[in-house]
GROMACS .gro file of C-alpha atoms in nm:
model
  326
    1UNK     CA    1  -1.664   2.412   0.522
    2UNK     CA    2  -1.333   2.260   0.358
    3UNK     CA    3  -1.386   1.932   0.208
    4UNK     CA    4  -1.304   1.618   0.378
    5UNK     CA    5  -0.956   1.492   0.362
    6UNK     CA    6  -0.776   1.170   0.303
    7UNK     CA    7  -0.722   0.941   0.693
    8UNK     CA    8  -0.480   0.768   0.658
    9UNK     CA    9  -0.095   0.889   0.659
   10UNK     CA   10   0.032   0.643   0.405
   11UNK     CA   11  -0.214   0.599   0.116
   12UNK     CA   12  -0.494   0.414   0.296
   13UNK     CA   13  -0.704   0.483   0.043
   14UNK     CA   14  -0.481   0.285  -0.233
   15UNK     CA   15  -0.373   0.076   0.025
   16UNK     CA   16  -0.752  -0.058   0.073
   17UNK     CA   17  -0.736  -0.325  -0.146
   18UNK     CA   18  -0.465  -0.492   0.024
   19UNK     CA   19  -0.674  -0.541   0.297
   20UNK     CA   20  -0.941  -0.812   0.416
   21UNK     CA   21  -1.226  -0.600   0.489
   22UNK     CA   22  -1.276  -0.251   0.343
   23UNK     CA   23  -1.275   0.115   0.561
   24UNK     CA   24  -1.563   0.323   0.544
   25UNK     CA   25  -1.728   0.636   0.697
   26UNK     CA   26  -1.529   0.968   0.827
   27UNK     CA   27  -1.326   0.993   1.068
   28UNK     CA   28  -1.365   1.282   1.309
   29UNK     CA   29  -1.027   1.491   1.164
   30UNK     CA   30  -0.885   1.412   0.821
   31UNK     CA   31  -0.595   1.583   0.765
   32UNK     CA   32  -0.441   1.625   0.408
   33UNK     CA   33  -0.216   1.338   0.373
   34UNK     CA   34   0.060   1.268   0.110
   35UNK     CA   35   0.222   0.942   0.000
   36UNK     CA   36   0.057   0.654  -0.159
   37UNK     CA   37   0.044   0.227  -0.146
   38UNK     CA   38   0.293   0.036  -0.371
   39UNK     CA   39   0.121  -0.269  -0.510
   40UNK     CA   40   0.300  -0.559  -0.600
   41UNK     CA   41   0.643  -0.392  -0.472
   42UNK     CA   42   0.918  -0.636  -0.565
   43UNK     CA   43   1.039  -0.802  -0.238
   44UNK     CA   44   1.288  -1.092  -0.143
   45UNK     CA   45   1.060  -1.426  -0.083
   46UNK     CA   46   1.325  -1.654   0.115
   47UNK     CA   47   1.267  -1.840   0.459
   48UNK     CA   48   1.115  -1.598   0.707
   49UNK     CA   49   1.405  -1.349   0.920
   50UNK     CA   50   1.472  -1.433   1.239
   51UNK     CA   51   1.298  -1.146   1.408
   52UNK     CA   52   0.991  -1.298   1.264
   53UNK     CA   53   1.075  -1.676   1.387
   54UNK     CA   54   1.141  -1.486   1.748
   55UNK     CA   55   0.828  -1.262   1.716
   56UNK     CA   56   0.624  -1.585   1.629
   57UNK     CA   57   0.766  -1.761   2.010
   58UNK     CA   58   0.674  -1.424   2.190
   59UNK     CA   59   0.334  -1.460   1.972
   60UNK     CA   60   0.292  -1.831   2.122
   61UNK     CA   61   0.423  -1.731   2.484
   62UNK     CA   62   0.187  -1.410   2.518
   63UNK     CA   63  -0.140  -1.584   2.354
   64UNK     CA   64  -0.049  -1.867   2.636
   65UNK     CA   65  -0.015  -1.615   2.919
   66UNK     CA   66  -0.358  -1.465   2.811
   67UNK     CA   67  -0.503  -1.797   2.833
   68UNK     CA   68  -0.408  -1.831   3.188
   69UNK     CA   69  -0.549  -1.510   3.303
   70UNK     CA   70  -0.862  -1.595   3.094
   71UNK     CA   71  -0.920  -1.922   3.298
   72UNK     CA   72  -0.789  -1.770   3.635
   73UNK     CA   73  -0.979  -1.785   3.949
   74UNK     CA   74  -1.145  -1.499   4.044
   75UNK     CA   75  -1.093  -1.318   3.650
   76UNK     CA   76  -1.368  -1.081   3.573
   77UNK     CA   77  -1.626  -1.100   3.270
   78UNK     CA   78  -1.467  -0.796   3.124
   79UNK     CA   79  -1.107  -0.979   3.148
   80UNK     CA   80  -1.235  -1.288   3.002
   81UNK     CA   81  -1.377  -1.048   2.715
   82UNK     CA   82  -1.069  -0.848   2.691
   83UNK     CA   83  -0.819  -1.162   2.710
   84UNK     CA   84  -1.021  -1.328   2.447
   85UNK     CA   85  -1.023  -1.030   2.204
   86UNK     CA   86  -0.657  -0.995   2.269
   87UNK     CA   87  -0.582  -1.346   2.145
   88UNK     CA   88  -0.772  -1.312   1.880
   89UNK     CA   89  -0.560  -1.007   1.734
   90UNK     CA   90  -0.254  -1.216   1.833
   91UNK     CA   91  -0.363  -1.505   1.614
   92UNK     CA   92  -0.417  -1.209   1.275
   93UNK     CA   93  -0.104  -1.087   1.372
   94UNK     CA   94   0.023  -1.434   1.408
   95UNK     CA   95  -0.071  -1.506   1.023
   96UNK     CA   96   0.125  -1.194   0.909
   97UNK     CA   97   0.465  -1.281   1.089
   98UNK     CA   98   0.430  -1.654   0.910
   99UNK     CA   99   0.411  -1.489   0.568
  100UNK     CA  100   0.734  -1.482   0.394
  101UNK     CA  101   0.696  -1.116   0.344
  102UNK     CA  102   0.468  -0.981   0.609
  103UNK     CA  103   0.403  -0.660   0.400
  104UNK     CA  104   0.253  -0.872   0.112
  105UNK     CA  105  -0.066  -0.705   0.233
  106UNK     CA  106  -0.235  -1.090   0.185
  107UNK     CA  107  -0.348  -1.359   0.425
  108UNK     CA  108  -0.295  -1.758   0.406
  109UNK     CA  109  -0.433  -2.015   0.615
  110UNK     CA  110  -0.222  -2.053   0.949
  111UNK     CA  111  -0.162  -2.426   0.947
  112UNK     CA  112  -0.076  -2.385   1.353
  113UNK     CA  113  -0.392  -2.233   1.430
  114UNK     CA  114  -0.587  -2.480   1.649
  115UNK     CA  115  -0.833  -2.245   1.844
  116UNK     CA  116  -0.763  -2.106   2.185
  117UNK     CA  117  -0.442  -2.298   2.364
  118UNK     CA  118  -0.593  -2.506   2.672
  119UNK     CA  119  -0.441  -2.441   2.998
  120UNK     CA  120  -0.313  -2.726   3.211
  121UNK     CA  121  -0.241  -2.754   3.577
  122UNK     CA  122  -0.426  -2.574   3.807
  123UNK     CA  123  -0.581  -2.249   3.794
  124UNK     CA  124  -0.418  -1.963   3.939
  125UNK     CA  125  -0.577  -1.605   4.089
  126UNK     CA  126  -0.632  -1.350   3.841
  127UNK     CA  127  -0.365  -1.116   4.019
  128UNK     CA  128  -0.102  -1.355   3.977
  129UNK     CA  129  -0.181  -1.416   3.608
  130UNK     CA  130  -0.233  -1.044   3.566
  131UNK     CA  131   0.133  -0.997   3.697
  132UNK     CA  132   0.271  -1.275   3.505
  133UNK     CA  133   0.135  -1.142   3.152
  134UNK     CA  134   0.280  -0.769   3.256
  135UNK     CA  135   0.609  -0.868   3.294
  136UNK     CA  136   0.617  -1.153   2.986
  137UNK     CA  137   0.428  -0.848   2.804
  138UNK     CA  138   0.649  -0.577   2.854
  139UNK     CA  139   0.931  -0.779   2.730
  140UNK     CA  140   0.806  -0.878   2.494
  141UNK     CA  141   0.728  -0.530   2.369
  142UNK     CA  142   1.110  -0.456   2.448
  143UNK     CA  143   1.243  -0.696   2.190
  144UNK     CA  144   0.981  -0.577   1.905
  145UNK     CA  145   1.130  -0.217   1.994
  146UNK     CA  146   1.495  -0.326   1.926
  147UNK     CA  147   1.361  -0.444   1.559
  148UNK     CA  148   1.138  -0.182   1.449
  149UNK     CA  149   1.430   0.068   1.588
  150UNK     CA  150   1.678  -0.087   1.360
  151UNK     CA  151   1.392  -0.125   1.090
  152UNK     CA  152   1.432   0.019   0.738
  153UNK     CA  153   1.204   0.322   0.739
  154UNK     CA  154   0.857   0.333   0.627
  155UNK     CA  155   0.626   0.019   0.650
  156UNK     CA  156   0.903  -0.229   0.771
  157UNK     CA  157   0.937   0.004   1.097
  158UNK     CA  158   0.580   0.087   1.128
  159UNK     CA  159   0.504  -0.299   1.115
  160UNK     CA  160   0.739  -0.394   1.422
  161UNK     CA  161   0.671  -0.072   1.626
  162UNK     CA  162   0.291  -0.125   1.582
  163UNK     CA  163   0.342  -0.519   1.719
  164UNK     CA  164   0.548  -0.360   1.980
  165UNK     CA  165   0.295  -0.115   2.081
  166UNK     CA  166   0.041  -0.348   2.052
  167UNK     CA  167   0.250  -0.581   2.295
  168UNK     CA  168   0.265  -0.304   2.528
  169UNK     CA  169  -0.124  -0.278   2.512
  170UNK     CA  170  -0.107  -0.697   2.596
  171UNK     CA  171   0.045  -0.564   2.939
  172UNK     CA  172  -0.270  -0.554   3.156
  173UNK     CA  173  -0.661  -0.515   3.086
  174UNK     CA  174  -0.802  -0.248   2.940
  175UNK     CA  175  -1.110  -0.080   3.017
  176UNK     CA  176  -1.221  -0.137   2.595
  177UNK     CA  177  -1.100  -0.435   2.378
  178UNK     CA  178  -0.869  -0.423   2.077
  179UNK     CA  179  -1.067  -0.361   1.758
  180UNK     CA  180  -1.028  -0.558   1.470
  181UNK     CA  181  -1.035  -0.240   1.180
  182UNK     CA  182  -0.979  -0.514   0.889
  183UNK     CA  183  -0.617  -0.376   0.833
  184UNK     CA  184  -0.346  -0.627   0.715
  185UNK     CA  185  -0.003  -0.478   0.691
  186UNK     CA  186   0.120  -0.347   0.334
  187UNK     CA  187   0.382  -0.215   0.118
  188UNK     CA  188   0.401   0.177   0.072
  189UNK     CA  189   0.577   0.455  -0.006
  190UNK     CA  190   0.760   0.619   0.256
  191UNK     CA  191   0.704   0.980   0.299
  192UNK     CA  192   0.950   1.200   0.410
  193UNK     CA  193   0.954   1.318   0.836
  194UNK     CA  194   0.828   1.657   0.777
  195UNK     CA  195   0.548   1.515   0.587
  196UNK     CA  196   0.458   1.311   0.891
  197UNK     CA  197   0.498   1.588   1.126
  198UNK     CA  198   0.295   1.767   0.919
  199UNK     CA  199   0.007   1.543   0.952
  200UNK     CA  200   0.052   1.546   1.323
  201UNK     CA  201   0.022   1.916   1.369
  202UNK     CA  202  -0.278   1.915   1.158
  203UNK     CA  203  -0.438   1.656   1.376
  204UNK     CA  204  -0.317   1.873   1.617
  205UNK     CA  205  -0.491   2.175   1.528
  206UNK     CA  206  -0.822   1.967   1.502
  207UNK     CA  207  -0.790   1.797   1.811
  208UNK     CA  208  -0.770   2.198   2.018
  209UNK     CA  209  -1.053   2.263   1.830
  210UNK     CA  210  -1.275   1.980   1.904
  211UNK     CA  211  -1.146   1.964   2.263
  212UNK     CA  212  -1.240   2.344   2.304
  213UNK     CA  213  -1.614   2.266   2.180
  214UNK     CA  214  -1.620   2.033   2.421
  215UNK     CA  215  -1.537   2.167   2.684
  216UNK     CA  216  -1.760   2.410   2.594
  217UNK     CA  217  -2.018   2.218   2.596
  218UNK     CA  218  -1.975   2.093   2.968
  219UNK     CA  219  -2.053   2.170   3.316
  220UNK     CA  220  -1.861   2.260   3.564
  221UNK     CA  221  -1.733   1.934   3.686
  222UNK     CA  222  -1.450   1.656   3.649
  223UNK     CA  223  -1.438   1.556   3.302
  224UNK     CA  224  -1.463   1.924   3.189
  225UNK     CA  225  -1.154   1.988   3.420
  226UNK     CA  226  -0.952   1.710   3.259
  227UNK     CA  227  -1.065   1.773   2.859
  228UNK     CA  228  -0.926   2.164   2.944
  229UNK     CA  229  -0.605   2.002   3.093
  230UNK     CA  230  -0.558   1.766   2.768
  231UNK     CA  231  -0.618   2.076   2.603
  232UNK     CA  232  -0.398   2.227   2.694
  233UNK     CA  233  -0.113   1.961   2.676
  234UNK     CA  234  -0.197   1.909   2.321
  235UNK     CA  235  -0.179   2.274   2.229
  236UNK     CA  236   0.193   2.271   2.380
  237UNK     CA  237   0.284   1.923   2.194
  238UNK     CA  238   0.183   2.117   1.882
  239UNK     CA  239   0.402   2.422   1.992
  240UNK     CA  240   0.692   2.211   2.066
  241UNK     CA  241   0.693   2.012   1.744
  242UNK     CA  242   0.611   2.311   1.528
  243UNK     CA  243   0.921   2.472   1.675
  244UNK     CA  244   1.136   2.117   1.575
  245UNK     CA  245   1.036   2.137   1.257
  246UNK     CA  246   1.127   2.509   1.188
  247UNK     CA  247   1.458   2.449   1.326
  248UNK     CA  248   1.449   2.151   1.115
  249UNK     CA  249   1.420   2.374   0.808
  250UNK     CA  250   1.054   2.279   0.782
  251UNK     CA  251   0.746   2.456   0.759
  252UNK     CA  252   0.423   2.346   0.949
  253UNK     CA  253   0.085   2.380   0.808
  254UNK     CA  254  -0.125   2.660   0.930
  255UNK     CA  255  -0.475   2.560   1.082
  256UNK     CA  256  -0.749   2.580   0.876
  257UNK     CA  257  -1.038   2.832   0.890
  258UNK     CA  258  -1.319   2.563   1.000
  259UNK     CA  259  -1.314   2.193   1.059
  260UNK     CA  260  -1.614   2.019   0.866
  261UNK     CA  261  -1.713   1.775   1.253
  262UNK     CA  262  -1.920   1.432   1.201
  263UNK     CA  263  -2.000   1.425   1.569
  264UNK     CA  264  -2.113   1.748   1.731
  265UNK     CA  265  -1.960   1.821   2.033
  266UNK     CA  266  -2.199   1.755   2.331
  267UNK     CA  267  -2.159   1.685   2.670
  268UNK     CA  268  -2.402   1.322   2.524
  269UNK     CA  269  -2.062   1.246   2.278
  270UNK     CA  270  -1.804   1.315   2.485
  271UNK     CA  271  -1.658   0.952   2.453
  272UNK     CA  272  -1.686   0.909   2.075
  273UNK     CA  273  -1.539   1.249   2.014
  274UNK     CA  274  -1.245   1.184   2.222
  275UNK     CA  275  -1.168   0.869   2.084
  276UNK     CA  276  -1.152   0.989   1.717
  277UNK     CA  277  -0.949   1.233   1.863
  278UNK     CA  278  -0.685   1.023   2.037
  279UNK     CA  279  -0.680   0.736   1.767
  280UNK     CA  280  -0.588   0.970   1.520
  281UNK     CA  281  -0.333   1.129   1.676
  282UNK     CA  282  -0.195   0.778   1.758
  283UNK     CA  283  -0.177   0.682   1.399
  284UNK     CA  284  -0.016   1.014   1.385
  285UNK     CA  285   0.250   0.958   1.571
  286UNK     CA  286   0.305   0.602   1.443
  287UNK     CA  287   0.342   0.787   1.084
  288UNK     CA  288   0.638   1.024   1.271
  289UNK     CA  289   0.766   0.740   1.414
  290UNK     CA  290   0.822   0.535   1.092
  291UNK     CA  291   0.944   0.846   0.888
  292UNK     CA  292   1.192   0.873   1.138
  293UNK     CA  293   1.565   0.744   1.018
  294UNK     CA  294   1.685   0.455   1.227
  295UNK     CA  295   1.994   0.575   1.279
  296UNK     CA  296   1.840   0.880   1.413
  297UNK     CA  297   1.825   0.913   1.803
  298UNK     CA  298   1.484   1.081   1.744
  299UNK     CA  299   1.370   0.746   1.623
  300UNK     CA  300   1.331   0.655   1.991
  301UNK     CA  301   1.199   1.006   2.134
  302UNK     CA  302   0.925   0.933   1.852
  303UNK     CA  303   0.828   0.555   1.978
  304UNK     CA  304   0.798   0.730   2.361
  305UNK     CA  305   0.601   1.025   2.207
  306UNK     CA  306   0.376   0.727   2.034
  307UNK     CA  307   0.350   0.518   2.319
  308UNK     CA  308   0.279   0.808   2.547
  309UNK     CA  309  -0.043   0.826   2.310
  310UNK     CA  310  -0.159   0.498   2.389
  311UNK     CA  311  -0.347   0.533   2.738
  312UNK     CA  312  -0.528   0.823   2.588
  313UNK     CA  313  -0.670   0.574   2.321
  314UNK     CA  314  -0.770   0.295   2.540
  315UNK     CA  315  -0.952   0.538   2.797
  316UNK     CA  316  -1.233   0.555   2.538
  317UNK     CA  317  -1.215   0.306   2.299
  318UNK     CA  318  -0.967  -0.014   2.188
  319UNK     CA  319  -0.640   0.014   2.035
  320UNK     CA  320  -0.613  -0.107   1.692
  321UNK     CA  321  -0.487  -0.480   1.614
  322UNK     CA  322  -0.249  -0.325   1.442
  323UNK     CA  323  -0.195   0.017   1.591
  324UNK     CA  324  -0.085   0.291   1.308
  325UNK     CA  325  -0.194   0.103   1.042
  326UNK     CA  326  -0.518   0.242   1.052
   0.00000   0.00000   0.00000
């Protein structure tokens, strides 16, 4: 069996110490990763930008609209759980955005932070505060997107896509609350796109493999009808993004002879297999998405290819408080 291989697309592993609360275990695929964390890199230390005094409003405005679907009449137990676990990853996110640099990879006390807002007036039904948070939500998203498009590449666009993603998430309840993976953004060195593509076909190659053992492992039935059908879609997003990257003048990596697999495929571990599966190939994706140039079109093909990604996550498990970065 090969040996294990480094997560995380940027230097995670160097990276660690940046963070609040360390990473541990395996993850299901690790594919050979290059590119490593820049301590201490020399940054500007003025007043905050703009985009992070108007990403600090849409902060405020979606943690209140969360409030009022958590008090609505008629919300569900598993709203009230999600809402509240939703805020909560607003209020880390809301620390970063009120540090002058928000890739300082530290943490200071928010002196706004007051608990969960309090909702006045009347309570509304949960459909009508469901509907209200979509729309605030998904614009919310929209105006992250026109930063992080614009975004110097590397962790400056991965930090405003993944709070534009993450907005996205904000749109509506998930079946599986964000996780809090002890991530706080840092400062690394960028790697080049066909190093990130790279990583994505190699998740790539893992995910058909696991996916085929699973399916394998089923009966005849539903869920082994719709793991085949991801299959398969997954096998031709590889195909299409190998072929990119040879016309590119790039080479992608060739699958490996054997996959050393944590979890053995079973029809009992269907759900934690598939979502090591689809949160690595969302950090993937984030990783192609911030190698990207801005002034590249492809820039935006490769925040619709990331987004696409994100249902697939939240089927079986939550989506990172800040998606990518893990």
């Amino acid at each position: 069996m090969p040996t294990p291989l480094s997560r995380r697309a940027f230097g995670l592993t160097a990276g660690l110490a940046l963070v609040a609360t360390p990473l541990s275990g395996c993850s299901f695929f690790d594919p050979t990763v290059h590119g490593s964390a820049v301590r201490n890199l020399p940054r500007p230390s003025p007043t905050p930008e703009q985009a992070q005094v108007n990403a600090l409003a849409g902060n405020e405005s979606l943690t209140a609209a969360l409030q009022v679907l958590r008090t609505a009449t008629g919300a569900t137990p598993a709203e009230v759980a999600w809402t509240t676990a939703v805020q909560r990853a607003l209020q880390l996110q809301r620390r970063v955005l009120l540090r002058p640099d928000p890739l300082s990879g530290a943490l200071g006390d928010d002196p706004m932070a007051s608990g969960s807002p309090r909702t006045t007036g009347a309570r509304v039904p949960a459909v009508r505060a469901t509907d209200e948070l979509a729309t605030l939500a998904t614009a919310e998203a929209a105006t992250l997107l026109t930063v992080a498009l614009s975004a110097e590449t590397g962790p400056d666009a991965l930090l405003w896509g993944s709070l534009s993603v993450f907005a996205s998430a904000s749109a509506q309840p998930a079946p599986h609350p964000p996780v809090d993976h002890g991530v706080v953004p840092f400062s690394f060195e960028s790697e080049s796109l066909g190093s990130a593509q790279s990583v994505l076909v190699e998740h790539l190659f893992r995910a058909d493999q696991a996916l085929a053992a699973l399916v394998g492992a089923l009966r005849p039935g539903s869920l082994r009808t719709q793991l085949a059908q991801r299959r398969g879609l997954l096998v031709q997003q590889r195909v299409d993004l190998q072929a990119t990257m040879r016309a590119a003048g790039a080479t992608p990596p060739p699958p490996e002879p054997g996959y050393e697999l944590p979890i053995r495929p079973a029809a009992g571990t269907v759900a934690a297999v598939m979502a090591t599966i689809e949160t690595d190939l969302f950090n993937a994706a984030a990783g192609v998405f911030c190698a990207t140039p801005a002034t590249d079109e492809a820039r935006t093909a490769a925040h619709a290819a990331w987004l696409t990604q994100l249902p697939q996550v939240t089927r079986w498990t939550g989506v990172s408080w800040f998606p990518g970065w893990v």
